CSV table of C-alpha atoms and ligand atoms in Angstrom, one decimal:
chain,number,residue,atom,x,y,z
A,1,MET,CA,74.0,76.3,69.3
A,2,LEU,CA,72.7,78.5,66.5
A,3,ASN,CA,70.9,81.0,68.7
A,4,ASP,CA,68.9,83.5,66.6
A,5,LYS,CA,70.9,82.7,63.5
A,6,ARG,CA,68.6,83.4,60.5
A,7,ILE,CA,68.6,80.7,57.9
A,8,LEU,CA,66.8,81.2,54.6
A,9,LEU,CA,66.1,77.7,53.3
A,10,LEU,CA,65.4,77.3,49.6
A,11,ILE,CA,63.8,73.9,49.0
A,12,GLY,CA,64.3,72.6,45.5
A,13,GLY,CA,62.2,70.0,43.7
A,14,GLY,CA,63.7,66.6,44.5
A,15,ILE,CA,62.7,63.5,46.4
A,16,ALA,CA,65.1,64.5,49.1
A,17,ALA,CA,62.9,67.6,49.9
A,18,TYR,CA,61.2,65.6,52.6
A,19,LYS,CA,64.6,65.5,54.5
A,20,CYS,CA,64.3,69.3,54.8
A,21,LEU,CA,61.6,68.8,57.4
A,22,ASP,CA,64.0,67.0,59.7
A,23,LEU,CA,66.7,69.6,58.9
A,24,VAL,CA,64.4,72.4,59.9
A,25,ARG,CA,63.4,70.6,63.1
A,26,ARG,CA,67.1,70.2,64.1
A,27,LEU,CA,67.9,73.8,63.2
A,28,LYS,CA,65.0,75.0,65.3
A,29,GLU,CA,66.1,72.8,68.2
A,30,ARG,CA,69.4,74.6,68.2
A,31,GLY,CA,67.8,78.0,68.3
A,32,ALA,CA,68.0,79.0,64.6
A,33,ARG,CA,65.2,80.9,62.9
A,34,VAL,CA,64.3,79.3,59.6
A,35,ARG,CA,62.3,80.9,56.8
A,36,ALA,CA,61.6,78.7,53.8
A,37,VAL,CA,61.1,79.3,50.2
A,38,MET,CA,59.8,76.4,48.0
A,39,THR,CA,60.2,76.2,44.3
A,40,ARG,CA,57.2,75.1,42.3
A,41,ALA,CA,58.7,71.7,41.8
A,42,ALA,CA,59.4,71.3,45.6
A,43,GLY,CA,55.6,71.5,46.1
A,44,GLN,CA,55.4,68.1,44.3
A,45,PHE,CA,57.4,66.5,47.2
A,46,VAL,CA,56.4,68.4,50.3
A,47,THR,CA,53.6,70.8,51.0
A,48,PRO,CA,54.0,74.4,52.1
A,49,LEU,CA,51.6,73.5,55.0
A,50,SER,CA,54.0,70.9,56.5
A,51,VAL,CA,57.1,73.1,56.0
A,52,GLY,CA,55.3,76.1,57.5
A,53,ALA,CA,54.1,73.9,60.5
A,54,ILE,CA,57.8,73.2,61.3
A,55,THR,CA,59.3,76.6,60.6
A,56,GLY,CA,56.5,78.3,62.4
A,57,GLU,CA,56.6,81.0,59.7
A,58,ARG,CA,54.8,81.5,56.4
A,59,VAL,CA,56.4,79.7,53.5
A,60,PHE,CA,57.1,81.7,50.4
A,61,THR,CA,56.3,79.9,47.2
A,62,ASP,CA,56.0,82.3,44.2
A,63,LEU,CA,57.7,85.4,42.9
A,64,PHE,CA,54.5,86.9,41.9
A,65,ASP,CA,52.8,86.5,45.2
A,66,LEU,CA,51.6,90.2,45.5
A,67,THR,CA,50.8,90.2,49.1
A,68,ALA,CA,54.2,88.8,50.0
A,69,GLU,CA,55.9,91.3,47.6
A,70,HIS,CA,54.0,94.0,49.5
A,71,ASP,CA,54.9,92.5,52.8
A,72,ILE,CA,58.5,91.4,52.2
A,73,GLY,CA,60.2,91.7,48.8
A,74,HIS,CA,62.5,89.0,47.5
A,75,ILE,CA,65.4,91.4,48.1
A,76,ARG,CA,64.6,91.7,51.7
A,77,LEU,CA,63.8,88.1,52.0
A,78,SER,CA,67.3,87.2,50.8
A,79,ARG,CA,69.1,89.8,52.8
A,80,GLU,CA,67.3,89.2,56.1
A,81,ALA,CA,69.2,86.0,56.6
A,82,ASP,CA,72.7,85.2,57.9
A,83,LEU,CA,73.0,82.2,55.6
A,84,VAL,CA,71.1,80.9,52.6
A,85,VAL,CA,70.9,77.1,52.3
A,86,VAL,CA,69.7,75.4,49.2
A,87,ALA,CA,68.5,71.9,49.8
A,88,PRO,CA,67.9,69.8,47.8
A,89,ALA,CA,69.9,71.7,45.2
A,90,THR,CA,68.7,70.1,41.9
A,91,ALA,CA,70.8,70.1,38.7
A,92,ASP,CA,68.4,72.7,37.4
A,93,LEU,CA,68.8,75.0,40.4
A,94,LEU,CA,72.6,74.6,40.2
A,95,ALA,CA,72.6,75.5,36.5
A,96,LYS,CA,70.4,78.5,37.1
A,97,MET,CA,72.7,79.7,40.0
A,98,ALA,CA,75.8,79.2,37.9
A,99,HIS,CA,74.3,81.4,35.1
A,100,GLY,CA,72.5,83.9,37.2
A,101,ILE,CA,69.1,83.0,35.9
A,102,ALA,CA,66.3,84.3,38.1
A,103,ASP,CA,62.9,83.1,37.0
A,104,ASP,CA,61.2,82.3,40.3
A,105,LEU,CA,61.3,83.4,43.9
A,106,ALA,CA,64.1,81.0,44.9
A,107,THR,CA,66.4,81.8,42.1
A,108,THR,CA,65.7,85.5,42.4
A,109,ALA,CA,66.5,85.4,46.1
A,110,LEU,CA,69.8,83.7,45.2
A,111,LEU,CA,70.7,86.3,42.7
A,112,ALA,CA,69.7,89.1,45.0
A,113,THR,CA,71.4,87.9,48.1
A,114,ASP,CA,74.6,89.3,49.5
A,115,LYS,CA,74.8,86.5,52.1
A,116,PRO,CA,76.9,83.3,52.1
A,117,VAL,CA,75.2,80.4,50.4
A,118,LEU,CA,75.5,76.7,51.2
A,119,VAL,CA,74.1,74.1,48.7
A,120,ALA,CA,73.3,70.5,49.3
A,121,PRO,CA,73.1,69.0,45.8
A,122,ALA,CA,70.8,66.0,45.1
A,123,MET,CA,70.2,64.4,41.8
A,124,ASN,CA,70.5,61.3,39.7
A,125,PRO,CA,74.2,60.1,39.5
A,126,ARG,CA,74.2,60.6,35.8
A,127,MET,CA,73.0,64.1,36.1
A,128,TRP,CA,75.7,64.8,38.8
A,129,ALA,CA,78.4,63.3,36.5
A,130,HIS,CA,77.2,65.2,33.4
A,131,PRO,CA,79.8,67.6,32.0
A,132,ALA,CA,77.2,70.4,32.2
A,133,THR,CA,76.7,69.8,36.0
A,134,ARG,CA,80.5,69.5,36.5
A,135,ARG,CA,81.0,72.9,34.8
A,136,ASN,CA,78.2,74.5,36.9
A,137,VAL,CA,79.6,73.0,40.1
A,138,ALA,CA,83.1,74.2,39.3
A,139,GLN,CA,81.7,77.7,38.6
A,140,LEU,CA,79.7,77.8,41.8
A,141,ARG,CA,82.8,76.7,43.8
A,142,ALA,CA,84.8,79.5,42.1
A,143,ASP,CA,82.0,81.9,43.0
A,144,GLY,CA,82.5,81.0,46.7
A,145,ILE,CA,79.4,78.8,47.1
A,146,ALA,CA,79.9,76.2,49.8
A,147,MET,CA,78.7,72.6,49.2
A,148,VAL,CA,77.8,69.7,51.4
A,149,GLY,CA,77.5,66.3,49.7
A,150,PRO,CA,76.2,64.7,47.6
A,151,ASN,CA,76.9,61.2,49.0
A,152,ALA,CA,77.1,57.9,47.3
A,153,GLY,CA,74.2,55.5,47.8
A,154,ALA,CA,71.0,54.0,46.5
A,155,MET,CA,68.8,56.4,44.6
A,156,ALA,CA,65.1,56.7,44.7
A,157,GLU,CA,65.0,55.3,41.2
A,158,ARG,CA,65.2,51.5,41.2
A,159,ASP,CA,68.5,50.0,40.4
A,160,GLU,CA,70.2,53.4,40.4
A,161,PHE,CA,73.3,53.6,42.4
A,162,GLY,CA,76.1,56.2,42.7
A,163,GLU,CA,77.0,59.7,43.8
A,164,GLY,CA,74.0,62.0,44.0
A,165,ARG,CA,72.1,61.4,47.2
A,166,MET,CA,71.6,64.6,49.2
A,167,ALA,CA,73.8,64.8,52.4
A,168,GLU,CA,71.9,63.7,55.5
A,169,PRO,CA,70.3,66.4,57.6
A,170,MET,CA,72.9,66.0,60.3
A,171,GLU,CA,75.7,66.6,57.8
A,172,ILE,CA,74.0,69.7,56.5
A,173,LEU,CA,73.5,70.8,60.0
A,174,ALA,CA,77.2,70.3,60.8
A,175,ALA,CA,78.1,72.3,57.7
A,176,ILE,CA,75.8,75.1,58.8
A,177,GLU,CA,77.3,75.0,62.3
A,178,ALA,CA,80.9,74.9,61.0
A,179,HIS,CA,80.0,78.0,58.9
A,180,PHE,CA,79.0,79.8,62.1
A,181,GLY,CA,82.0,78.4,63.9
A,182,ALA,CA,79.7,76.6,66.3
A,183,ALA,CA,80.6,73.0,66.7
A,184,ASP,CA,77.5,70.9,67.6
A,185,THR,CA,78.3,69.5,71.0
A,186,ALA,CA,75.3,67.2,70.7
A,187,LEU,CA,76.2,65.5,67.4
A,188,LEU,CA,78.0,62.6,69.1
A,189,LYS,CA,76.8,63.0,72.7
A,190,GLY,CA,76.9,59.8,74.6
A,191,ARG,CA,79.1,58.0,72.0
A,192,ARG,CA,82.5,56.5,72.7
A,193,ILE,CA,84.9,56.9,69.8
A,194,LEU,CA,88.3,55.4,69.3
A,195,VAL,CA,90.9,56.9,67.0
A,196,THR,CA,94.4,55.6,66.1
A,197,SER,CA,96.9,58.1,64.8
A,198,GLY,CA,100.5,58.7,64.0
A,199,PRO,CA,103.2,56.4,62.9
A,200,THR,CA,104.6,53.5,64.9
A,201,HIS,CA,108.3,53.1,65.7
A,202,GLU,CA,109.6,49.5,65.5
A,203,PRO,CA,112.9,49.2,67.3
A,204,ILE,CA,116.0,47.8,65.7
A,205,ASP,CA,118.0,48.3,68.9
A,206,PRO,CA,117.6,50.7,71.8
A,207,VAL,CA,118.6,53.7,69.7
A,208,ARG,CA,117.4,52.9,66.2
A,209,TYR,CA,113.9,52.2,64.8
A,210,ILE,CA,111.9,51.8,61.6
A,211,ALA,CA,109.3,54.5,61.1
A,212,ASN,CA,107.3,56.3,58.4
A,213,ARG,CA,106.4,59.9,57.5
A,214,SER,CA,103.0,60.1,59.1
A,215,SER,CA,102.6,63.2,61.2
A,216,GLY,CA,99.4,62.2,63.0
A,217,LYS,CA,97.7,65.4,61.9
A,218,GLN,CA,94.7,63.8,60.3
A,219,GLY,CA,94.0,61.3,63.0
A,220,HIS,CA,94.5,63.9,65.8
A,221,ALA,CA,92.1,66.3,63.9
A,222,ILE,CA,89.5,63.5,63.8
A,223,ALA,CA,89.8,62.9,67.6
A,224,ALA,CA,89.5,66.7,68.2
A,225,ALA,CA,86.4,66.9,65.9
A,226,ALA,CA,84.8,64.0,67.6
A,227,ARG,CA,85.4,65.5,71.0
A,228,ALA,CA,84.0,68.9,69.8
A,229,ALA,CA,80.9,67.0,68.6
A,230,GLY,CA,80.4,65.8,72.2
A,231,ALA,CA,81.9,62.3,72.1
A,232,GLU,CA,84.0,60.6,74.7
A,233,VAL,CA,87.2,60.1,72.7
A,234,ILE,CA,90.1,57.7,73.2
A,235,LEU,CA,93.1,58.5,71.0
A,236,VAL,CA,95.8,55.8,70.7
A,237,SER,CA,98.7,57.6,69.2
A,238,GLY,CA,102.1,56.5,68.0
A,239,PRO,CA,105.0,59.1,68.3
A,240,ALA,CA,103.2,61.8,66.4
A,241,GLU,CA,104.2,65.4,65.6
A,242,ALA,CA,100.7,66.7,66.3
A,243,ALA,CA,100.0,67.8,69.8
A,244,ASP,CA,97.5,66.0,72.1
A,245,PRO,CA,94.0,67.3,71.5
A,246,ARG,CA,92.3,68.8,74.5
A,247,GLY,CA,89.6,66.8,76.3
A,248,VAL,CA,90.6,63.6,74.7
A,249,LYS,CA,92.1,60.6,76.6
A,250,VAL,CA,95.4,60.0,74.8
A,251,ILE,CA,97.2,56.7,75.1
A,252,HIS,CA,100.8,57.1,73.9
A,253,VAL,CA,102.4,54.0,72.3
A,254,GLU,CA,105.5,53.3,70.3
A,255,THR,CA,105.0,50.0,68.4
A,256,ALA,CA,102.3,48.3,66.5
A,257,GLN,CA,102.0,45.6,69.1
A,258,GLU,CA,101.6,48.2,71.9
A,259,MET,CA,99.0,50.0,69.7
A,260,MET,CA,97.1,46.8,69.3
A,261,ALA,CA,97.0,46.2,73.0
A,262,ALA,CA,95.9,49.7,73.8
A,263,VAL,CA,93.1,49.5,71.2
A,264,GLU,CA,91.8,46.2,72.6
A,265,GLU,CA,91.8,47.6,76.1
A,266,SER,CA,89.7,50.5,74.9
A,267,LEU,CA,86.8,48.5,73.6
A,268,PRO,CA,83.9,48.6,73.6
A,269,VAL,CA,83.3,51.7,71.5
A,270,ASP,CA,80.5,52.9,69.2
A,271,ALA,CA,82.9,53.7,66.4
A,272,ALA,CA,86.6,53.3,65.6
A,273,VAL,CA,88.7,55.2,63.1
A,274,PHE,CA,92.0,53.7,62.2
A,275,ALA,CA,94.1,56.6,60.9
A,276,ALA,CA,97.4,55.4,62.2
A,277,ALA,CA,100.2,54.5,59.7
A,278,VAL,CA,101.0,51.3,61.4
A,279,ALA,CA,104.3,49.7,60.4
A,280,ASP,CA,103.6,46.5,58.6
A,281,TRP,CA,106.7,44.8,59.8
A,282,ARG,CA,108.9,44.8,62.9
A,283,VAL,CA,112.4,43.6,63.4
A,284,ALA,CA,112.2,39.9,64.5
A,285,ASP,CA,114.8,40.1,67.3
A,286,ALA,CA,115.4,43.7,68.2
A,287,ALA,CA,118.8,43.9,69.9
A,288,GLY,CA,118.9,44.6,73.6
A,289,GLN,CA,122.0,46.7,73.3
A,290,LYS,CA,123.1,49.1,70.6
A,291,ILE,CA,124.4,47.2,67.6
A,292,LYS,CA,128.1,48.1,67.0
A,293,LYS,CA,129.8,48.3,63.7
A,294,GLY,CA,132.2,45.4,63.3
A,295,ASP,CA,134.1,43.3,61.0
A,296,GLY,CA,131.0,41.3,60.0
A,297,GLY,CA,129.6,44.0,57.8
A,298,ALA,CA,126.0,45.3,57.9
A,299,PRO,CA,123.8,43.3,60.3
A,300,PRO,CA,121.0,41.4,58.6
A,301,LEU,CA,117.5,42.6,59.7
A,302,THR,CA,114.8,39.9,59.7
A,303,LEU,CA,111.3,41.4,59.6
A,304,VAL,CA,108.1,39.8,60.8
A,305,GLU,CA,104.6,41.0,60.1
A,306,ASN,CA,102.8,43.1,62.7
A,307,PRO,CA,99.2,42.4,63.7
A,308,ASP,CA,96.7,44.2,61.5
A,309,ILE,CA,94.8,46.2,64.1
A,310,LEU,CA,92.1,47.4,61.8
A,311,ALA,CA,91.3,43.9,60.4
A,312,ALA,CA,91.4,42.4,63.9
A,313,ILE,CA,88.9,44.9,65.3
A,314,ALA,CA,86.7,44.8,62.2
A,315,ARG,CA,86.4,41.0,62.6
A,316,HIS,CA,86.2,41.0,66.4
A,317,ARG,CA,83.8,38.3,67.4
A,318,THR,CA,82.2,40.1,70.4
A,319,LEU,CA,83.3,43.7,70.5
A,320,ARG,CA,83.2,44.9,66.9
A,321,PRO,CA,82.3,48.6,67.0
A,322,ARG,CA,79.1,49.5,65.1
A,323,LEU,CA,81.1,51.6,62.7
A,324,VAL,CA,84.7,50.7,61.7
A,325,VAL,CA,86.5,53.2,59.5
A,326,GLY,CA,89.9,52.5,58.0
A,327,PHE,CA,92.3,54.7,56.0
A,328,ALA,CA,94.2,53.8,52.9
A,329,ALA,CA,97.3,55.7,52.0
A,330,GLU,CA,98.2,54.8,48.5
A,331,THR,CA,100.6,56.1,45.8
A,332,GLN,CA,98.7,54.7,42.8
A,333,ASP,CA,95.3,53.4,41.8
A,334,VAL,CA,94.0,54.9,45.0
A,335,VAL,CA,90.3,54.1,44.7
A,336,ALA,CA,90.8,50.5,43.3
A,337,HIS,CA,93.2,49.7,46.2
A,338,ALA,CA,90.8,51.3,48.7
A,339,ARG,CA,87.8,49.2,47.5
A,340,ASP,CA,89.9,46.1,47.8
A,341,LYS,CA,91.2,47.1,51.2
A,342,ARG,CA,87.7,47.7,52.5
A,343,LEU,CA,86.7,44.1,51.7
A,344,ARG,CA,89.9,42.6,52.8
A,345,LYS,CA,90.0,44.3,56.2
A,346,GLY,CA,86.2,43.9,56.8
A,347,CYS,CA,85.7,47.5,57.7
A,348,ASP,CA,82.6,49.6,56.8
A,349,TRP,CA,84.3,52.6,55.3
A,350,ILE,CA,87.7,53.5,53.9
A,351,VAL,CA,89.0,57.0,53.7
A,352,ALA,CA,91.4,56.9,50.8
A,353,ASN,CA,94.1,59.4,49.9
A,354,ASP,CA,97.0,59.7,47.5
A,355,VAL,CA,100.2,60.1,49.5
A,356,SER,CA,102.6,60.4,46.6
A,357,PRO,CA,105.3,62.8,47.6
A,358,GLU,CA,104.1,65.4,45.0
A,359,THR,CA,100.7,65.7,46.7
A,360,GLY,CA,102.3,67.0,49.9
A,361,ILE,CA,99.6,65.3,51.9
A,362,MET,CA,101.9,63.3,54.2
A,363,GLY,CA,102.8,65.7,56.9
A,364,GLY,CA,100.9,68.6,55.2
A,365,ASP,CA,97.8,70.4,56.4
A,366,ALA,CA,95.5,69.7,53.5
A,367,ASN,CA,94.0,66.5,52.3
A,368,THR,CA,92.0,65.2,49.3
A,369,VAL,CA,90.1,62.1,50.1
A,370,HIS,CA,87.7,59.6,48.7
A,371,LEU,CA,85.2,57.9,51.0
A,372,VAL,CA,84.7,54.3,50.0
A,373,THR,CA,81.6,52.7,51.5
A,374,ALA,CA,79.4,49.7,50.6
A,375,ALA,CA,77.3,52.2,48.6
A,376,GLY,CA,80.1,53.5,46.4
A,377,VAL,CA,82.8,56.1,46.2
A,378,GLU,CA,82.6,59.8,47.0
A,379,ASP,CA,85.2,62.2,45.9
A,380,TRP,CA,85.5,64.9,48.6
A,381,PRO,CA,86.8,68.3,47.6
A,382,SER,CA,90.3,69.2,48.8
A,383,ALA,CA,90.1,70.7,52.3
A,384,SER,CA,92.1,71.2,55.4
A,385,LYS,CA,92.6,68.1,57.6
A,386,ALA,CA,90.4,69.8,60.2
A,387,GLU,CA,87.6,70.2,57.7
A,388,VAL,CA,88.0,66.6,56.5
A,389,ALA,CA,87.8,65.6,60.1
A,390,ARG,CA,84.6,67.6,60.8
A,391,HIS,CA,83.0,66.2,57.6
A,392,LEU,CA,83.9,62.6,58.6
A,393,VAL,CA,82.6,63.1,62.1
A,394,ALA,CA,79.3,64.5,60.9
A,395,ARG,CA,79.0,61.6,58.6
A,396,MET,CA,79.7,59.2,61.4
A,397,ALA,CA,77.1,60.8,63.6
A,398,ALA,CA,74.5,60.4,60.8
A,399,ASP,CA,75.5,56.8,60.5
A,400,LEU,CA,75.3,56.1,64.2
A,401,ALA,CA,72.0,57.8,64.4
A,402,GLY,CA,70.8,55.4,61.7
A,403,GLU,CA,70.3,57.9,59.0
A,404,THR,CA,72.6,56.2,56.5
A,405,ARG,CA,74.6,53.1,55.9
B,1,CTP,N1,96.3,49.2,59.7
B,1,CTP,C1,96.3,48.6,61.0
B,1,CTP,N2,97.3,47.8,61.4
B,1,CTP,C2,98.3,47.4,60.6
B,1,CTP,C3,98.3,48.0,59.3
B,1,CTP,C4,97.4,48.8,58.9
B,1,CTP,O1,95.4,49.0,61.8
B,1,CTP,N3,99.2,46.6,61.0
B,1,CTP,C5,95.3,50.1,59.3
B,1,CTP,C6,95.7,51.5,59.1
B,1,CTP,O2,95.5,52.2,60.2
B,1,CTP,C7,94.7,51.9,58.0
B,1,CTP,C8,94.5,50.7,57.2
B,1,CTP,O3,94.8,49.6,58.1
B,1,CTP,O4,93.4,52.3,58.5
B,1,CTP,C9,95.2,50.5,55.9
B,1,CTP,O5,96.6,50.7,56.1
B,1,CTP,P1,97.6,50.6,54.9
B,1,CTP,O6,98.9,50.8,55.4
B,1,CTP,O7,97.1,51.5,53.8
B,1,CTP,O8,97.3,49.1,54.5
B,1,CTP,P2,98.1,47.8,54.5
B,1,CTP,O9,97.5,46.8,55.3
B,1,CTP,O10,99.5,48.1,54.8
B,1,CTP,O11,98.0,47.3,53.0
B,1,CTP,P3,99.0,47.5,51.8
B,1,CTP,O12,100.3,47.0,52.3
B,1,CTP,O13,98.4,46.6,50.8
B,1,CTP,O14,99.0,48.9,51.3
């Protein structure tokens, strides 16, 4: 809940401005107080009347509105808030913010504020990719400005495709709630989510096994974030380092075959996230007794392929979850391999990361991922595994609610 949290929403001039009406509605439902400022350009996309009807407060539109200045100056406006949210943040607004330009009420409030600022960029993919915007975004990040999105997807312009769509209202909401440390327990309420996590151990004999370096931290963080968002969560975990998250049904398994069986038994679910680092092969005839050193030299190990759990569930004839998310751990050509993997495995999204030893991702606490969807590729900023999990969960909630695909 966001009880009595005061949000100053600065609405920029972009086609995504209409999504702000939904954002305000959701913020109000959670008890927040929302005051809106619209730039002149925003007025081309939504009217102050409709914004005011939803915020329940007057909407501020112009720096030189003398009555408003008399009533409440821009300095007060920007300080009488717990958080300033800019959505949609156009390329122009980001540029002005990065350079401290204050030539209307919204930008003046941004320059005058001493409160944290969260921006939700939205623009044409070419504008987002432009070196000038890249510079401005880097500057804003260095200034401590938080960002949510943009996402990849179809743009309002015909035939335009790429990164630049504003984050969905649910994602912006989740970022706001994360800022206040309040997980939204309604985001995934009523949903059943399955997560696989950790490595698998494939026995050679009763004391030896084949394994990998996965710690289970990312998968466990996703299960915890989904639970915090109100979902019923089943976590099928290999022998992971990470502790069992609270409130989650955890099924402990050792091998890929056991993981497959546990996953199948857990269906149906609304969404499944396959974060486990499943061993691709197992030893064909694991010995029943400890293999002893002998005169014959090293024993030959014959490997056979394990079932591909992700591919099997993504292609399940009757119980395919509505949203199937795979991971791709790569050490080179990360995005190209991930795109290929998405198609090959038949899943909806792939969360791809570079696990070369120098990145420290495997076993570490931070992660840098790319989200590969049918709509394109998004490069997410480096974040803790918990943040990546919250972000992914918010994105999944938006998808299940039918906001994106
Ligand atoms: N996966 C799975 N079952 C397997 C192997 C992989 O469910 N037997 C899932 C992983 O949980 C992950 C995704 O498939 O979500 C990709 O795993 P990865 O090891 O990167 O892919 P591989 O299938 O091993 O492909 P490659 O060997 O080409 O890297």
